[in-house]
Short mmCIF file of C-alpha atoms in Angstrom, two decimals:
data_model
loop_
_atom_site.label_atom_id
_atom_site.label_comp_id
_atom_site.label_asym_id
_atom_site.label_seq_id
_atom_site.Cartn_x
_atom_site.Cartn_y
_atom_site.Cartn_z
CA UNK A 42 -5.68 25.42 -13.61
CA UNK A 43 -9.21 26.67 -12.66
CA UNK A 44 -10.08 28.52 -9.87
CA UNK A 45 -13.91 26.81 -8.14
CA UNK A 46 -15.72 27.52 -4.78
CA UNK A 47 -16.90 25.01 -2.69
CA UNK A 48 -18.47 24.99 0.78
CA UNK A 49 -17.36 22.93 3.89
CA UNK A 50 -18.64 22.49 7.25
CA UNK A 51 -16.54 24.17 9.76
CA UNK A 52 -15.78 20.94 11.41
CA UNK A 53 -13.98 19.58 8.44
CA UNK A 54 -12.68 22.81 7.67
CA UNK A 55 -10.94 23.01 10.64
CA UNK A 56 -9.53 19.41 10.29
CA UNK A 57 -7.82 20.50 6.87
CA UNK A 58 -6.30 23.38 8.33
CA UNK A 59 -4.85 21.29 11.11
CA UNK A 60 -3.64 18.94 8.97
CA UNK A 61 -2.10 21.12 6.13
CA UNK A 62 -0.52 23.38 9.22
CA UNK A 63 1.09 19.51 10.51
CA UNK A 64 2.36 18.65 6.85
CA UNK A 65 3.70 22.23 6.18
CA UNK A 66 1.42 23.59 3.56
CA UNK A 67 1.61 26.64 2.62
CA UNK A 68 -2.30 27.35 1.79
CA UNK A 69 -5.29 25.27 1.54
CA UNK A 70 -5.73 24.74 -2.04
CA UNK A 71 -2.41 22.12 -2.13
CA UNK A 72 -3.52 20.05 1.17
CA UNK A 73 -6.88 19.61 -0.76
CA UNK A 74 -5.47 19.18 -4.62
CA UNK A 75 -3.64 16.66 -2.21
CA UNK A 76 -6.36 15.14 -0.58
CA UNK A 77 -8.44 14.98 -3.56
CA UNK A 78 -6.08 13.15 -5.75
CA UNK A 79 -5.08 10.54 -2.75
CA UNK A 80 -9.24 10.08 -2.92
CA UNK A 81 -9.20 9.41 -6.45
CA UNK A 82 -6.73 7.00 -5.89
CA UNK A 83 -8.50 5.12 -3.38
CA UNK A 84 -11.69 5.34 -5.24
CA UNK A 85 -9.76 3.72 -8.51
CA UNK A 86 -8.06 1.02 -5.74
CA UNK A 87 -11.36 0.23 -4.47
CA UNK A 88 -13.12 -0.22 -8.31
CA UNK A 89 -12.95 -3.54 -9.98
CA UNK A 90 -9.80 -4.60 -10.08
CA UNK A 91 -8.19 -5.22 -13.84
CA UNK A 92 -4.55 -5.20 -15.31
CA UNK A 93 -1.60 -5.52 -13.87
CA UNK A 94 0.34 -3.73 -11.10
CA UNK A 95 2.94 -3.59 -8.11
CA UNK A 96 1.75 -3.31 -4.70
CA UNK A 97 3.35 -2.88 -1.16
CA UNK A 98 1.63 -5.05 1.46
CA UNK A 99 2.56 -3.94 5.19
CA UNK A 100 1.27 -6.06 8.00
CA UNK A 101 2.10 -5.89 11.99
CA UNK A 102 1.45 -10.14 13.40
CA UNK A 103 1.68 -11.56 16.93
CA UNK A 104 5.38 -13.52 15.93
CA UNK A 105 3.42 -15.69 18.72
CA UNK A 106 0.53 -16.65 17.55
CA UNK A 107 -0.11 -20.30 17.03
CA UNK A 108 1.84 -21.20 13.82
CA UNK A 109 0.96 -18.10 12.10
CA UNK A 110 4.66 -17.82 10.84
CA UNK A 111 4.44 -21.20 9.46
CA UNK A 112 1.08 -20.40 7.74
CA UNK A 113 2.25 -17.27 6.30
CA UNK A 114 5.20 -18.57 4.77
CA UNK A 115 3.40 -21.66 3.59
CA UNK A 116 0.80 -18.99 2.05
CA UNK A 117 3.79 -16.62 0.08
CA UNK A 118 5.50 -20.20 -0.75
CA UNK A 119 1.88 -20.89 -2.40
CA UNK A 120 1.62 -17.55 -4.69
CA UNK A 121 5.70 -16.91 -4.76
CA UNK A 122 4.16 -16.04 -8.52
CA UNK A 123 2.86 -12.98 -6.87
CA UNK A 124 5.78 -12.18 -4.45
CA UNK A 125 9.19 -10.37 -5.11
CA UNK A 126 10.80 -9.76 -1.74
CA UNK A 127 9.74 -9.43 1.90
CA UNK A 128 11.40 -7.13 4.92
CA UNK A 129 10.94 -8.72 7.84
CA UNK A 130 11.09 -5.96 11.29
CA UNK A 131 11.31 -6.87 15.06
CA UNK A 132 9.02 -4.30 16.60
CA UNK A 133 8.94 -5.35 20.08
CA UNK A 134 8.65 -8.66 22.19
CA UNK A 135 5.67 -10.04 20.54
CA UNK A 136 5.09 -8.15 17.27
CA UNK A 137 6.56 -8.00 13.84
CA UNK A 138 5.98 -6.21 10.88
CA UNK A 139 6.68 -7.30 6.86
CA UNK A 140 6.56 -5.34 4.13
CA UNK A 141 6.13 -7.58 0.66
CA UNK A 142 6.26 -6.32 -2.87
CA UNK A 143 4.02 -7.48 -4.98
CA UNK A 144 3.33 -8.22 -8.46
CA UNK A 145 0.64 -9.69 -10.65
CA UNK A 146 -3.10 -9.60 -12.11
CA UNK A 147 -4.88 -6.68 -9.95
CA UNK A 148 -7.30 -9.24 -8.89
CA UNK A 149 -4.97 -11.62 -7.73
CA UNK A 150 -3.03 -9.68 -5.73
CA UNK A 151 -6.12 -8.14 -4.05
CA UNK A 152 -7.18 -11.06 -2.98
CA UNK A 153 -3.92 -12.42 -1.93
CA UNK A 154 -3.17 -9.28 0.39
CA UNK A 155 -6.67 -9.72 1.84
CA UNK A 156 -5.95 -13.12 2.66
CA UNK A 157 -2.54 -12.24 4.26
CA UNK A 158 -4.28 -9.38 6.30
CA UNK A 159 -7.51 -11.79 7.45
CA UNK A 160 -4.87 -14.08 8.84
CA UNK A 161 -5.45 -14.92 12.52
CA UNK A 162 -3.04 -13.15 14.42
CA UNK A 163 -2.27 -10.67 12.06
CA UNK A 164 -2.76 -7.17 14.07
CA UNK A 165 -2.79 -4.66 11.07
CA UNK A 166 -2.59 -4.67 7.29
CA UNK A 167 -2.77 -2.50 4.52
CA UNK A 168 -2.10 -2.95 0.71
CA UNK A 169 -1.07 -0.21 -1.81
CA UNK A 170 -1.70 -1.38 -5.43
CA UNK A 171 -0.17 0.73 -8.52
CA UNK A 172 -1.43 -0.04 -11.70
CA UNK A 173 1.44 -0.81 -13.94
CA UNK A 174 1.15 -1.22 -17.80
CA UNK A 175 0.17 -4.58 -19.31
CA UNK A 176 1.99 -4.58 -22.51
CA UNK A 177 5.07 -3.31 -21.74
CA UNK A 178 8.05 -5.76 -22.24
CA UNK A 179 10.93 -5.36 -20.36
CA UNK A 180 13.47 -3.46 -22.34
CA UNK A 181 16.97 -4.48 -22.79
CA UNK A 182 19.25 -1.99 -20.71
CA UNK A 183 22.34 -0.24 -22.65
CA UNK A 184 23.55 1.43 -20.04
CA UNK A 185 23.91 0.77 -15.96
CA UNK A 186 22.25 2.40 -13.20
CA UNK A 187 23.85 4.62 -10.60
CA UNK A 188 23.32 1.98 -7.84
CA UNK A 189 24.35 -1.55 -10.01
#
């Protein structure tokens, strides 16, 4: 590990100090090791997409919006290549969130999450994307899991 100096504006300073003192860090240096490797992350997320990998999509929809149930089913049914399971939560009287796990081409999933988010109705998304390795195979399992 190497020990640099950097210089901040107060401003922000003051806004990583608030936020490490929220999270419970014990000194600056892990809220920004922290916040430097979640911005890495992003930056990596935001590149050109390639390979393959699992992602999380999270949404929050109007359940009441003009047949915007029907059209996101009709959209999963349409890539259910792409999709491995959806939670489905009853937030209030008129909104719902889902939670799908993905998993596919980088690409493909991008672009299927942004279409899932740009949906009329749909209040909030967000998709996290983890790159997984390509040529992997699945290996044969000799013994069980804990939780089988």
């Amino acid at each position: 590990m190497q020990r640099i100096t950097i210089t901040i504006e107060d401003d922000l300073l003051a806004e990583i100090d608030a936020a490490a003192e929220a999270r419970g860090y014990q000194n600056r240096s892990e809220i920004i090791r922290d916040l430097a490797r979640a911005g890495l992350q992003q930056s990596a997320e935001d590149a050109t997409p390639s390979g393959q990998c699992v992602a999380a999509l999270v949404y929050v929809y109007d359940h009441a919006a003009r047949d915007l149930s029907k059209r996101l089913v009709q959209n999963f049914h349409g890539r259910h290549d792409l999709s491995l399971a959806t939670l489905h939560v009853h937030l209030d009287d008129d909104s719902c969130m889902e939670v799908t796990a993905l998993k596919g081409g980088s690409g493909e999933v991008r672009h299927f999450a942004d279409h899932i988010i740009a949906e009329r109705g749909v209040r909030y998304g967000r998709v996290v994307m983890i790159p997984t390795a390509s040529d992997k195979k699945p290996k044969a399992r000799k013994r069980k899991h804990g939780h089988d």
